[in-house]
CSV table of C-alpha atoms in Angstrom, one decimal:
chain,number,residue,atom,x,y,z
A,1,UNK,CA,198.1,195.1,341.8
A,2,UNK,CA,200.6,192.7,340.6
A,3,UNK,CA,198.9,191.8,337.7
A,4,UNK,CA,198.1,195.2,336.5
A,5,UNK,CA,201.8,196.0,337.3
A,6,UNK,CA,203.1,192.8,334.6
A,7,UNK,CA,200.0,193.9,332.1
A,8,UNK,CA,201.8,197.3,332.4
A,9,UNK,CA,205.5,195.9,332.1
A,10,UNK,CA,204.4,193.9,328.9
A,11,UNK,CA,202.3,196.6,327.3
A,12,UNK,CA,205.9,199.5,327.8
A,13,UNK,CA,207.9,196.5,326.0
A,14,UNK,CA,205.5,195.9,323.3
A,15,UNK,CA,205.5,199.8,322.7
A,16,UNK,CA,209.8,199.6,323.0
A,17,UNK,CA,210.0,196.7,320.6
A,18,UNK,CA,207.4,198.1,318.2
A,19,UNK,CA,209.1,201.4,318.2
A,20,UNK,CA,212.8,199.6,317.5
A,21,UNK,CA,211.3,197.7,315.0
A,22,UNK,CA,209.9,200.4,313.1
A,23,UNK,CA,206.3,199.9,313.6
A,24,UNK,CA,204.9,203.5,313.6
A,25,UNK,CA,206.2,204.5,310.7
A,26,UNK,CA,207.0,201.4,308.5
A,27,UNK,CA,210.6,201.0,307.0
A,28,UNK,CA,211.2,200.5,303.9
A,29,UNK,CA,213.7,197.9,302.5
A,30,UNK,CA,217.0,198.8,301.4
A,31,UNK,CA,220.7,197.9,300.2
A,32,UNK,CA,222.9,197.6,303.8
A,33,UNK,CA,226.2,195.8,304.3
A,34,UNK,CA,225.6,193.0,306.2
A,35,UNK,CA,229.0,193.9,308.0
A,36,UNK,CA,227.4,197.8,309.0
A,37,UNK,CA,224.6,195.8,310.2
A,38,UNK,CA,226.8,193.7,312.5
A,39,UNK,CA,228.5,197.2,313.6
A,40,UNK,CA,225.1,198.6,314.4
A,41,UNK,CA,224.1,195.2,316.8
A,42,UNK,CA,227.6,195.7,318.8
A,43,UNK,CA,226.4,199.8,319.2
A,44,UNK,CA,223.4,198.8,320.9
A,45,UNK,CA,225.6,196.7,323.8
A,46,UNK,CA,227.6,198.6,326.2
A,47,UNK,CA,230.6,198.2,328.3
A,48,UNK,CA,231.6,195.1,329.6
A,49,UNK,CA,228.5,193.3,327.8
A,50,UNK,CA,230.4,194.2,324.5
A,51,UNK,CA,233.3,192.9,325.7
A,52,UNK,CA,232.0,189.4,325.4
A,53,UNK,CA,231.2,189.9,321.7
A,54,UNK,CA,232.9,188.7,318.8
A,55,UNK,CA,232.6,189.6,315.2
A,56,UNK,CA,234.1,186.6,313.2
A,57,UNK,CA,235.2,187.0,309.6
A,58,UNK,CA,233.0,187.6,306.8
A,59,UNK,CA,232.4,189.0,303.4
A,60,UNK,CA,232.8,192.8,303.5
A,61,UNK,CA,231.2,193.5,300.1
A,62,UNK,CA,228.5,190.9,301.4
A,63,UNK,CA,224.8,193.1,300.8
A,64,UNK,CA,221.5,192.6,301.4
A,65,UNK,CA,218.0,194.3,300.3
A,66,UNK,CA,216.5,194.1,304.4
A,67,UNK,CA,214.6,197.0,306.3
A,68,UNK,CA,218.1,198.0,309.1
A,69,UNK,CA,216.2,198.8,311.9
A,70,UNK,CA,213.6,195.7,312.0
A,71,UNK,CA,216.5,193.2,311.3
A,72,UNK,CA,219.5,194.9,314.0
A,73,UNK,CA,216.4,195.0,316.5
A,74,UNK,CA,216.1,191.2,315.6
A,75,UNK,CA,219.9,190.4,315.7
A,76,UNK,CA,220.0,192.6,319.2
A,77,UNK,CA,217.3,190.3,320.6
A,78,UNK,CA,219.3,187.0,319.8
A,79,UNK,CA,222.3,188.4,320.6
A,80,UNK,CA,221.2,189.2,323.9
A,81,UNK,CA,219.8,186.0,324.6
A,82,UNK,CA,223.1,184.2,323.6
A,83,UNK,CA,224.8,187.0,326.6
A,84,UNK,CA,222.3,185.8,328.9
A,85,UNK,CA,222.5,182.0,328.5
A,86,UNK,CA,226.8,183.1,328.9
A,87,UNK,CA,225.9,184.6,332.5
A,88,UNK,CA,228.3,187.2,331.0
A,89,UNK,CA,231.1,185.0,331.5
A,90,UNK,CA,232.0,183.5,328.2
A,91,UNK,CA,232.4,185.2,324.3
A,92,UNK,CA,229.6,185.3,322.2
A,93,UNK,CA,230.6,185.0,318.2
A,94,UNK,CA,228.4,186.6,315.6
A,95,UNK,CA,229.5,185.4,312.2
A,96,UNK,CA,227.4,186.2,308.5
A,97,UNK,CA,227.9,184.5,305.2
A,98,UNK,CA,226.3,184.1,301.8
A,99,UNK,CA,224.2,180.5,301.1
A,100,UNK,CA,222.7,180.4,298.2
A,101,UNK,CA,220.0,183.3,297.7
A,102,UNK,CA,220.0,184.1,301.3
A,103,UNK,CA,222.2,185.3,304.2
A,104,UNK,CA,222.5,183.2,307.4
A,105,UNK,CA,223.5,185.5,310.4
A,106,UNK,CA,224.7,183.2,313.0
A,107,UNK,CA,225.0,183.9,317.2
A,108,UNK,CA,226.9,181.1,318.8
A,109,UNK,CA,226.9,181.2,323.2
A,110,UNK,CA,228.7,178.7,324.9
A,111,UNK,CA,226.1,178.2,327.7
A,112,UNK,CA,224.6,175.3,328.8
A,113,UNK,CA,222.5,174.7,325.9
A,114,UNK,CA,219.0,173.6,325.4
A,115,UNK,CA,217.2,170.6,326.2
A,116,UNK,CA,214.7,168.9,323.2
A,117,UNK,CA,211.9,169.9,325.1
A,118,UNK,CA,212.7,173.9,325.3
A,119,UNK,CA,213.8,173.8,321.3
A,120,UNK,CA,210.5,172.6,320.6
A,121,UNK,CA,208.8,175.7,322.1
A,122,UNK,CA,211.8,178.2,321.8
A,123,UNK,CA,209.7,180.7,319.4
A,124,UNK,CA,206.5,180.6,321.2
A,125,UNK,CA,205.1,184.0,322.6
A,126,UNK,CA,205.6,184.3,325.9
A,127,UNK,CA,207.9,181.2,326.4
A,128,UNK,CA,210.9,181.3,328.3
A,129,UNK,CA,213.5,179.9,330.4
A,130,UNK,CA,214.3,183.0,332.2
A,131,UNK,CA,213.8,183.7,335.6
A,132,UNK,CA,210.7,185.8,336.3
A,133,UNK,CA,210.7,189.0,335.9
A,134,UNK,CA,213.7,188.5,333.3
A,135,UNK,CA,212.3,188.0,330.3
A,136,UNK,CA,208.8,188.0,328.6
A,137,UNK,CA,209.5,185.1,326.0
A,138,UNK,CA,208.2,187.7,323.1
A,139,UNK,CA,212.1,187.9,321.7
A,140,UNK,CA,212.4,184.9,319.5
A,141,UNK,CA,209.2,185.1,318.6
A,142,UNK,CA,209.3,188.4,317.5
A,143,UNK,CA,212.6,187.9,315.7
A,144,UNK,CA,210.8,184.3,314.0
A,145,UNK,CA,207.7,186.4,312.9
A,146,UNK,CA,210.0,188.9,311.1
A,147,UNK,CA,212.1,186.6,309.9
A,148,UNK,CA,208.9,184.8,308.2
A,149,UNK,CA,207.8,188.0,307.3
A,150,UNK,CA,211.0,188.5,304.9
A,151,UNK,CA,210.5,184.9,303.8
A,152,UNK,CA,213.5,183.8,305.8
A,153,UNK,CA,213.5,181.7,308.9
A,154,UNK,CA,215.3,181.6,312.6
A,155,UNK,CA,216.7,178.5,313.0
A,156,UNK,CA,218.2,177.0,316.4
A,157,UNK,CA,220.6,174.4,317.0
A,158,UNK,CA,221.6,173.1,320.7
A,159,UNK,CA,223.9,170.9,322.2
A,160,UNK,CA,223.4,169.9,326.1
A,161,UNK,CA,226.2,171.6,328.0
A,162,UNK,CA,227.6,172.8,324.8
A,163,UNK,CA,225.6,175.7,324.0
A,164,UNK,CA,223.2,176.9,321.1
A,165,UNK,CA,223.9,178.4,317.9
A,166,UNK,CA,220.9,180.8,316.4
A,167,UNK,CA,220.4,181.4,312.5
A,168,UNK,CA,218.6,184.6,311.4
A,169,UNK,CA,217.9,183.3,307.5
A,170,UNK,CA,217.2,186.1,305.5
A,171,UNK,CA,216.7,186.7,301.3
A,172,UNK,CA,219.5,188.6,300.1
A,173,UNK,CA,216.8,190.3,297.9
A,174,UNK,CA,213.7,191.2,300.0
A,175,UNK,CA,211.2,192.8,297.5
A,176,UNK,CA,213.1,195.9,297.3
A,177,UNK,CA,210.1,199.0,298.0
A,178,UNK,CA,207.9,197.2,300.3
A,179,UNK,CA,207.6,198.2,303.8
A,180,UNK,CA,208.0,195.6,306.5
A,181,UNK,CA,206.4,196.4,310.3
A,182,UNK,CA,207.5,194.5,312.9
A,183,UNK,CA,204.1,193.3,315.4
């Protein structure tokens, strides 16, 4: 029974982060303000969790060619791992900028960081750090696959005791007109 009820659990959040991600329908890439896109990631938290969330600077006019949905649901899925390594007791900042051709969303938590070892395996399927029942370790891996997807990248940096900073790298000009599915 307990392993058909986990099968169960995984199979209801595959069909949750398919659906957020677009996968039934496909999505096609578009011109968004990364700043609405921000917006849209602080919608999806409510009350106190949004409390804890900080939007730092940025370029307003600052515009990118990304499918919305697939890349909030990404940003939503870092952001809340950033909350959970907090415990809730500590802000999270989300800040965006231009480098070069791309645009680097960044999620900074001020938790205890990560070790060597857990960076090495952060964007493995079903890895986590979590307690059970917590998590399923399918997050950054989904959010790493879309990213690749794009031709971008997720990048983490981690200091012991410090916390961890994760980079959602993204084109600022996906192939406008094709239609990204996240799996």
């Amino acid at each position: 029974r307990l392993i058909r009820a986990e099968v169960e659990r995984c199979r209801v959040i595959l069909e949750r982060m398919s659906v957020q991600g677009a996968e039934p329908m496909g999505e096609t890439a578009r011109e968004v303000g990364v700043q609405e896109l921000l917006h849209k990631v602080l919608e999806r938290f409510p009350e106190p969790q949004r409390a804890y969330l900080v939007l730092e600077g940025g370029d307003d006019k600052l515009a990118a060619i990304l499918p919305r949905q697939a890349t909030v649901q990404s940003l939503v899925a870092l952001v809340q791992n950033a909350l959970d390594a907090n415990a809730g007791q500590r802000p999270v900042s989300i800040s965006a900028s231009r480098v070069g051709n791309s645009v680097h969303i960044s999620i900074r938590d001020r938790g205890d960081g990560m070790s060597a070892e857990v960076l090495e395996h952060i964007a493995e399927p079903f890895f986590t750090t979590k307690e059970p029942g917590k998590g399923m370790g399918l997050g950054t891996f989904l959010v790493r696959t879309f990213a690749e997807r794009l031709g971008g990248r997720v990048v983490f940096d981690s200091v012991s005791g410090q916390g961890t900073t994760a980079t959602l790298q993204l084109p600022l000009n996906s192939a406008a007109g094709d239609t990204y599915v996240l799996r």
